Tab-separated table of C-alpha atoms and ligand atoms in Angstrom:
chain	number	residue	atom	x	y	z
A	1	MET	CA	76.936	216.068	61.188
A	2	ARG	CA	78.229	213.326	63.497
A	3	ALA	CA	80.565	210.575	62.319
A	4	VAL	CA	82.027	207.614	64.196
A	5	MET	CA	85.820	207.781	63.991
A	6	LEU	CA	88.275	204.982	64.711
A	7	LEU	CA	91.303	206.848	66.093
A	8	ALA	CA	93.487	203.798	66.776
A	9	PRO	CA	92.780	200.081	67.344
A	10	ARG	CA	89.887	199.761	69.842
A	11	GLN	CA	89.712	203.535	70.217
A	12	MET	CA	86.519	204.881	68.723
A	13	GLU	CA	84.757	208.199	69.175
A	14	VAL	CA	81.564	209.859	67.930
A	15	VAL	CA	82.718	213.205	66.515
A	16	ALA	CA	80.302	216.124	65.948
A	17	GLY	CA	80.781	218.966	63.475
A	18	VAL	CA	82.078	216.811	60.602
A	19	PRO	CA	81.316	218.637	57.307
A	20	ASP	CA	78.407	217.237	55.297
A	21	PRO	CA	79.418	215.520	52.046
A	22	SER	CA	77.824	216.655	48.804
A	23	PRO	CA	77.042	214.192	45.999
A	24	ALA	CA	79.367	214.264	42.986
A	25	SER	CA	78.125	213.466	39.499
A	26	GLY	CA	76.439	210.051	39.486
A	27	GLU	CA	76.205	209.891	43.276
A	28	VAL	CA	73.395	210.085	45.801
A	29	LEU	CA	73.523	211.564	49.304
A	30	VAL	CA	72.008	209.159	51.816
A	31	THR	CA	70.814	209.784	55.374
A	32	LEU	CA	71.701	206.785	57.540
A	33	MET	CA	68.816	204.841	59.085
A	34	ALA	CA	70.539	201.681	60.315
A	35	LEU	CA	73.771	199.733	59.925
A	36	GLY	CA	74.903	196.208	60.768
A	37	ILE	CA	78.320	195.501	62.290
A	38	CYS	CA	80.227	192.809	60.431
A	39	GLY	CA	83.241	190.634	61.245
A	40	SER	CA	85.381	192.580	58.789
A	41	ASP	CA	84.568	195.850	60.624
A	42	LEU	CA	85.537	194.177	63.902
A	43	ALA	CA	88.857	193.030	62.408
A	44	VAL	CA	89.776	196.654	61.615
A	45	TRP	CA	88.417	197.910	64.950
A	46	GLY	CA	90.537	195.377	66.853
A	47	GLY	CA	93.711	196.093	64.864
A	48	ALA	CA	94.004	192.718	63.074
A	49	VAL	CA	93.536	194.653	59.818
A	50	VAL	CA	95.093	198.106	59.470
A	51	PRO	CA	92.996	200.757	57.676
A	52	PRO	CA	94.589	203.026	55.039
A	53	THR	CA	94.760	205.853	57.597
A	54	TYR	CA	93.617	206.997	61.063
A	55	PRO	CA	91.158	208.392	61.897
A	56	TRP	CA	89.030	205.952	59.867
A	57	ILE	CA	85.288	205.439	59.416
A	58	LEU	CA	83.984	201.847	59.562
A	59	GLY	CA	80.611	200.358	58.585
A	60	HIS	CA	79.374	199.043	55.261
A	61	GLU	CA	76.005	197.290	55.792
A	62	ALA	CA	73.780	200.344	55.635
A	63	VAL	CA	70.166	201.272	55.016
A	64	GLY	CA	69.154	204.893	54.521
A	65	ARG	CA	67.033	207.377	52.657
A	66	ILE	CA	68.195	209.408	49.648
A	67	ALA	CA	68.353	213.072	50.666
A	68	SER	CA	69.696	214.574	47.421
A	69	VAL	CA	71.254	213.514	44.123
A	70	GLY	CA	74.279	214.583	42.068
A	71	GLU	CA	74.351	215.498	38.410
A	72	GLY	CA	73.025	212.826	36.082
A	73	VAL	CA	70.876	211.083	38.721
A	74	PRO	CA	67.093	211.544	38.380
A	75	GLY	CA	65.660	213.837	41.050
A	76	SER	CA	62.816	211.360	41.482
A	77	ARG	CA	65.204	209.201	43.524
A	78	VAL	CA	65.047	211.658	46.438
A	79	GLY	CA	63.110	210.063	49.293
A	80	GLU	CA	63.793	206.450	48.260
A	81	ILE	CA	64.760	203.994	50.978
A	82	VAL	CA	67.937	202.267	49.846
A	83	VAL	CA	70.261	199.441	50.848
A	84	ILE	CA	73.922	200.059	50.038
A	85	GLU	CA	76.000	197.562	48.071
A	86	PRO	CA	79.421	198.384	49.529
A	87	ASN	CA	81.805	196.899	46.939
A	88	TYR	CA	82.458	198.889	43.787
A	89	PRO	CA	84.208	196.757	41.132
A	90	CYS	CA	86.425	198.436	38.514
A	91	GLY	CA	84.340	197.099	35.623
A	92	MET	CA	87.371	196.689	33.374
A	93	CYS	CA	89.572	193.868	34.685
A	94	HIS	CA	89.512	190.248	33.550
A	95	SER	CA	87.252	189.208	36.468
A	96	CYS	CA	84.798	192.064	35.929
A	97	LEU	CA	84.544	191.324	32.210
A	98	ALA	CA	83.807	187.695	33.087
A	99	ALA	CA	80.935	188.883	35.369
A	100	ARG	CA	82.951	187.705	38.358
A	101	THR	CA	83.262	191.074	40.086
A	102	SER	CA	83.756	189.341	43.457
A	103	SER	CA	87.331	188.630	42.312
A	104	CYS	CA	87.984	192.155	40.972
A	105	SER	CA	91.508	193.225	41.891
A	106	GLY	CA	90.720	196.934	41.547
A	107	ARG	CA	87.605	196.810	43.720
A	108	GLN	CA	86.808	199.697	46.099
A	109	VAL	CA	85.620	198.297	49.408
A	110	VAL	CA	83.599	200.632	51.602
A	111	SER	CA	85.081	200.747	55.140
A	112	ARG	CA	88.233	198.959	53.983
A	113	THR	CA	89.784	200.863	51.043
A	114	ILE	CA	87.454	203.896	51.182
A	115	PRO	CA	85.845	205.409	54.309
A	116	GLY	CA	82.763	203.650	55.667
A	117	LEU	CA	79.171	204.615	56.371
A	118	LEU	CA	79.016	205.077	60.157
A	119	ARG	CA	77.992	208.725	59.916
A	120	GLU	CA	74.740	210.600	59.660
A	121	ARG	CA	75.089	211.229	55.912
A	122	PHE	CA	77.262	209.738	53.187
A	123	CYS	CA	77.539	209.662	49.381
A	124	VAL	CA	77.560	206.506	47.259
A	125	PRO	CA	77.354	205.879	43.497
A	126	SER	CA	73.682	205.830	42.495
A	127	GLU	CA	74.022	202.337	41.002
A	128	PHE	CA	75.090	200.922	44.384
A	129	ALA	CA	72.119	202.372	46.286
A	130	TRP	CA	69.397	199.736	45.787
A	131	ARG	CA	65.840	200.950	46.050
A	132	VAL	CA	63.805	198.732	48.371
A	133	ALA	CA	60.108	198.443	49.032
A	134	ASP	CA	59.193	200.148	52.289
A	135	VAL	CA	57.042	197.178	53.291
A	136	HIS	CA	60.190	195.450	54.565
A	137	SER	CA	61.257	195.851	58.174
A	138	ILE	CA	64.416	197.809	58.855
A	139	GLU	CA	65.742	194.621	60.509
A	140	ASP	CA	65.487	192.663	57.253
A	141	LEU	CA	66.943	195.514	55.171
A	142	VAL	CA	70.012	195.915	57.358
A	143	CYS	CA	70.833	192.235	56.724
A	144	ILE	CA	70.633	192.267	52.902
A	145	GLU	CA	74.397	192.604	52.418
A	146	PRO	CA	75.380	189.614	54.602
A	147	LEU	CA	72.523	187.684	52.992
A	148	ALA	CA	74.102	188.344	49.580
A	149	VAL	CA	77.415	186.989	50.934
A	150	ALA	CA	75.734	183.836	52.284
A	151	ASP	CA	73.748	183.306	49.105
A	152	HIS	CA	76.892	183.603	46.971
A	153	ALA	CA	78.487	180.898	49.143
A	154	ALA	CA	75.423	178.689	48.700
A	155	GLY	CA	75.719	179.281	44.949
A	156	GLN	CA	79.191	177.684	44.962
A	157	VAL	CA	77.492	174.343	45.583
A	158	ARG	CA	75.443	173.064	42.670
A	159	PRO	CA	73.194	171.239	42.972
A	160	ILE	CA	72.503	172.232	46.539
A	161	HIS	CA	72.611	169.150	48.764
A	162	THR	CA	69.571	167.763	50.416
A	163	GLY	CA	69.657	166.415	53.935
A	164	GLY	CA	72.041	167.957	56.410
A	165	CYS	CA	74.873	170.464	56.505
A	166	LEU	CA	77.250	171.844	59.084
A	167	VAL	CA	77.964	175.542	59.635
A	168	VAL	CA	81.209	176.248	61.488
A	169	GLY	CA	81.132	179.555	63.397
A	170	ALA	CA	78.088	181.451	64.694
A	171	GLY	CA	79.193	185.033	64.081
A	172	ALA	CA	77.081	187.252	61.818
A	173	LEU	CA	78.089	185.359	58.681
A	174	GLY	CA	77.521	181.936	60.202
A	175	LEU	CA	74.059	182.962	61.413
A	176	MET	CA	73.094	184.042	57.927
A	177	VAL	CA	74.305	180.810	56.335
A	178	VAL	CA	72.375	178.842	58.987
A	179	GLN	CA	69.153	180.673	58.217
A	180	LEU	CA	69.607	180.441	54.454
A	181	MET	CA	70.359	176.706	54.476
A	182	ALA	CA	67.337	176.111	56.708
A	183	ALA	CA	65.225	178.127	54.243
A	184	TYR	CA	66.498	175.826	51.470
A	185	GLY	CA	65.150	172.905	53.487
A	186	LEU	CA	68.409	171.530	54.871
A	187	GLU	CA	68.773	170.287	58.407
A	188	VAL	CA	71.484	172.475	59.934
A	189	SER	CA	74.059	171.684	62.616
A	190	VAL	CA	76.334	174.327	64.115
A	191	ALA	CA	79.895	174.061	65.446
A	192	GLU	CA	80.718	177.038	67.681
A	193	PRO	CA	82.670	177.099	70.959
A	194	ASN	CA	80.576	179.920	72.528
A	195	GLY	CA	77.444	178.200	73.919
A	196	GLU	CA	75.247	181.298	73.830
A	197	ARG	CA	76.164	182.003	70.208
A	198	ARG	CA	75.600	178.378	69.262
A	199	ALA	CA	72.134	178.365	70.862
A	200	PHE	CA	71.203	181.617	69.095
A	201	ALA	CA	72.352	180.194	65.741
A	202	LEU	CA	70.183	177.108	66.179
A	203	GLU	CA	67.209	179.366	66.962
A	204	CYS	CA	67.713	180.898	63.484
A	205	ALA	CA	67.225	177.517	61.805
A	206	SER	CA	63.781	176.058	61.257
A	207	ARG	CA	65.306	172.585	60.749
A	208	LYS	CA	68.235	171.760	62.977
A	209	ALA	CA	70.158	168.861	64.426
A	210	ARG	CA	72.377	168.757	67.480
A	211	LEU	CA	76.020	168.153	66.622
A	212	THR	CA	77.161	164.850	68.081
A	213	GLU	CA	80.450	163.000	68.141
A	214	GLY	CA	80.951	160.890	65.048
A	215	THR	CA	78.483	162.772	62.813
A	216	SER	CA	79.810	163.724	59.399
A	217	PHE	CA	78.468	165.933	56.647
A	218	GLY	CA	78.523	166.069	52.873
A	219	LEU	CA	78.329	169.869	52.963
A	220	VAL	CA	80.181	172.147	55.377
A	221	PHE	CA	80.395	175.959	55.504
A	222	GLU	CA	83.429	177.405	57.302
A	223	THR	CA	82.527	180.968	58.399
A	224	SER	CA	84.976	181.642	61.246
A	225	GLY	CA	88.168	182.190	59.244
A	226	THR	CA	90.200	180.587	62.042
A	227	VAL	CA	92.641	177.667	62.244
A	228	ASP	CA	90.343	175.801	64.631
A	229	GLY	CA	87.319	176.456	62.453
A	230	LEU	CA	89.002	175.108	59.334
A	231	ARG	CA	90.223	172.012	61.187
A	232	GLU	CA	86.729	171.421	62.537
A	233	ALA	CA	85.195	171.862	59.070
A	234	VAL	CA	87.519	169.273	57.540
A	235	ASN	CA	87.197	166.848	60.473
A	236	TYR	CA	83.398	166.830	60.277
A	237	ALA	CA	83.403	166.457	56.489
A	238	GLN	CA	82.618	163.006	55.143
A	239	THR	CA	84.364	161.377	52.191
A	240	ASP	CA	83.769	163.335	48.968
A	241	ALA	CA	82.270	166.242	50.930
A	242	THR	CA	82.263	169.857	49.775
A	243	VAL	CA	83.675	172.395	52.217
A	244	VAL	CA	82.865	176.016	51.362
A	245	ALA	CA	85.276	178.458	53.015
A	246	LEU	CA	83.860	181.966	53.369
A	247	GLY	CA	85.286	183.149	56.680
A	248	LEU	CA	88.299	185.294	55.809
A	249	PRO	CA	91.444	184.585	57.868
A	250	HIS	CA	93.880	187.425	58.489
A	251	GLY	CA	97.010	186.133	56.813
A	252	ASP	CA	97.838	182.555	55.892
A	253	ILE	CA	96.752	179.800	58.250
A	254	PRO	CA	97.828	176.137	58.373
A	255	MET	CA	95.675	173.773	56.392
A	256	PRO	CA	94.917	170.118	57.325
A	257	VAL	CA	95.886	168.844	53.881
A	258	GLU	CA	96.281	165.205	54.896
A	259	THR	CA	92.586	164.979	55.869
A	260	VAL	CA	91.573	166.836	52.705
A	261	VAL	CA	93.519	164.331	50.597
A	262	ARG	CA	92.379	161.203	52.424
A	263	LYS	CA	88.699	162.212	52.405
A	264	GLN	CA	88.984	163.585	48.843
A	265	ILE	CA	87.296	166.787	49.970
A	266	THR	CA	86.406	169.543	47.517
A	267	LEU	CA	87.390	172.827	49.129
A	268	VAL	CA	85.714	175.881	47.562
A	269	GLY	CA	86.460	179.500	48.419
A	270	SER	CA	83.670	182.065	48.346
A	271	ALA	CA	84.180	185.838	48.462
A	272	ILE	CA	81.372	188.401	48.776
A	273	TYR	CA	79.041	188.463	45.708
A	274	ASP	CA	78.999	189.538	42.088
A	275	HIS	CA	77.611	192.872	40.940
A	276	PRO	CA	74.750	193.330	40.262
A	277	ASP	CA	73.291	189.814	40.478
A	278	GLY	CA	74.241	189.118	44.101
A	279	PHE	CA	72.253	191.996	45.533
A	280	SER	CA	69.272	191.583	43.266
A	281	LYS	CA	69.078	187.899	44.233
A	282	ALA	CA	69.326	188.643	47.958
A	283	LEU	CA	66.593	191.275	47.657
A	284	GLY	CA	64.504	188.788	45.700
A	285	LEU	CA	64.774	186.203	48.494
A	286	VAL	CA	63.369	188.739	50.960
A	287	ASP	CA	60.741	190.067	48.518
A	288	LYS	CA	59.445	186.548	47.965
A	289	GLY	CA	59.316	185.913	51.712
A	290	ILE	CA	61.723	182.955	51.462
A	291	LEU	CA	63.447	184.109	54.605
A	292	SER	CA	63.534	186.974	57.059
A	293	PRO	CA	67.249	187.784	57.469
A	294	GLY	CA	66.604	190.242	60.324
A	295	ARG	CA	66.202	187.225	62.592
A	296	ILE	CA	69.978	187.061	62.969
A	297	LEU	CA	70.090	190.464	64.676
A	298	GLY	CA	71.033	190.698	68.310
A	299	ARG	CA	71.620	193.807	70.381
A	300	ARG	CA	70.725	197.229	68.954
A	301	TYR	CA	72.589	200.460	69.803
A	302	GLU	CA	71.999	204.082	68.868
A	303	LEU	CA	74.641	205.801	66.731
A	304	SER	CA	75.917	207.770	69.745
A	305	MET	CA	76.656	204.424	71.475
A	306	THR	CA	78.635	202.904	68.584
A	307	PRO	CA	81.937	202.647	70.543
A	308	GLU	CA	80.125	200.489	73.152
A	309	ALA	CA	78.545	198.426	70.374
A	310	PHE	CA	81.953	197.575	68.888
A	311	ALA	CA	83.393	196.707	72.289
A	312	SER	CA	80.751	194.010	72.855
A	313	ALA	CA	79.893	192.850	69.298
A	314	GLY	CA	82.637	190.206	69.156
A	315	THR	CA	81.220	188.153	72.017
A	316	LEU	CA	77.440	188.743	72.032
A	317	ALA	CA	75.038	186.285	70.458
A	318	GLY	CA	73.322	187.666	67.364
A	319	LYS	CA	74.500	190.374	65.010
A	320	THR	CA	74.999	193.773	66.650
A	321	TRP	CA	73.459	196.713	64.845
A	322	ILE	CA	73.211	200.483	64.996
A	323	VAL	CA	70.239	202.790	64.425
A	324	ALA	CA	70.390	206.523	63.750
A	325	ASP	CA	69.396	208.605	66.793
B	401	ZN	ZN1	79.672	192.739	55.892
B	402	ZN	ZN1	87.496	194.661	38.090
């Protein structure tokens, strides 16, 4: 089969003749249908985050079809269309026992601690291959994982505000938060230096407001994980605001503490989602037709063009995605 290998930072190649995996006990073998490229994949691709080894396989937001099953998995699963939940918590640590698997210290992260899914076939634990109804478009299915991340961030704010909110950053994660907040009925503003990305993000929101000088918000989502993004988030926050930080910086970044103190801001961190509730909730949002997450997708590439897709994904508007060819 073919697999997309990262040989060194920014050096990616589609390699043929890679041996097919076979499912171990409790696993399913999945044939890739489509995969979304995420900011965390781009961080490894660009060298900001170093993978455990080279060559490395990236990709974790995958949709596919079960081709075969390992021991202990019912054969009736063969043929199912599945979305992959790409974080496997240990199930035994303090966080896992408290149903907070998003903070699990022994978590296996597909494409980060174990090889990713950018290949024609891969194996995953049966429990992390979520069966989905085939009435959904492939576009919506490929966005379930980032939707679970955005929904977990929204869940950090209870009760959810009414009125307006600001989303800082219009990368894949920002786009999803924009769409989700709009679906919850909030009027969404977007702070993003790239004009094309900002315009695309606003297209994803049914209710939106242009960001103007002097506006302030009671609820802000920081999705860029950058120094500038965090500063912007805190500057636009009003007194007593909640700022939810979900963009992951690479290493420690300076924090505008004086503004946080003076405005008495509540700063909340949000990391991925909890297993299994996060995924089942995200799937439920799509099942109920509350939103159509595929709207955040931008340019589509075939698997053989994945190196080109990574080279442009960081600057294009919309989330770049890959389809099997
Ligand atoms: Zn992701
Ligand atoms: Zn754990």
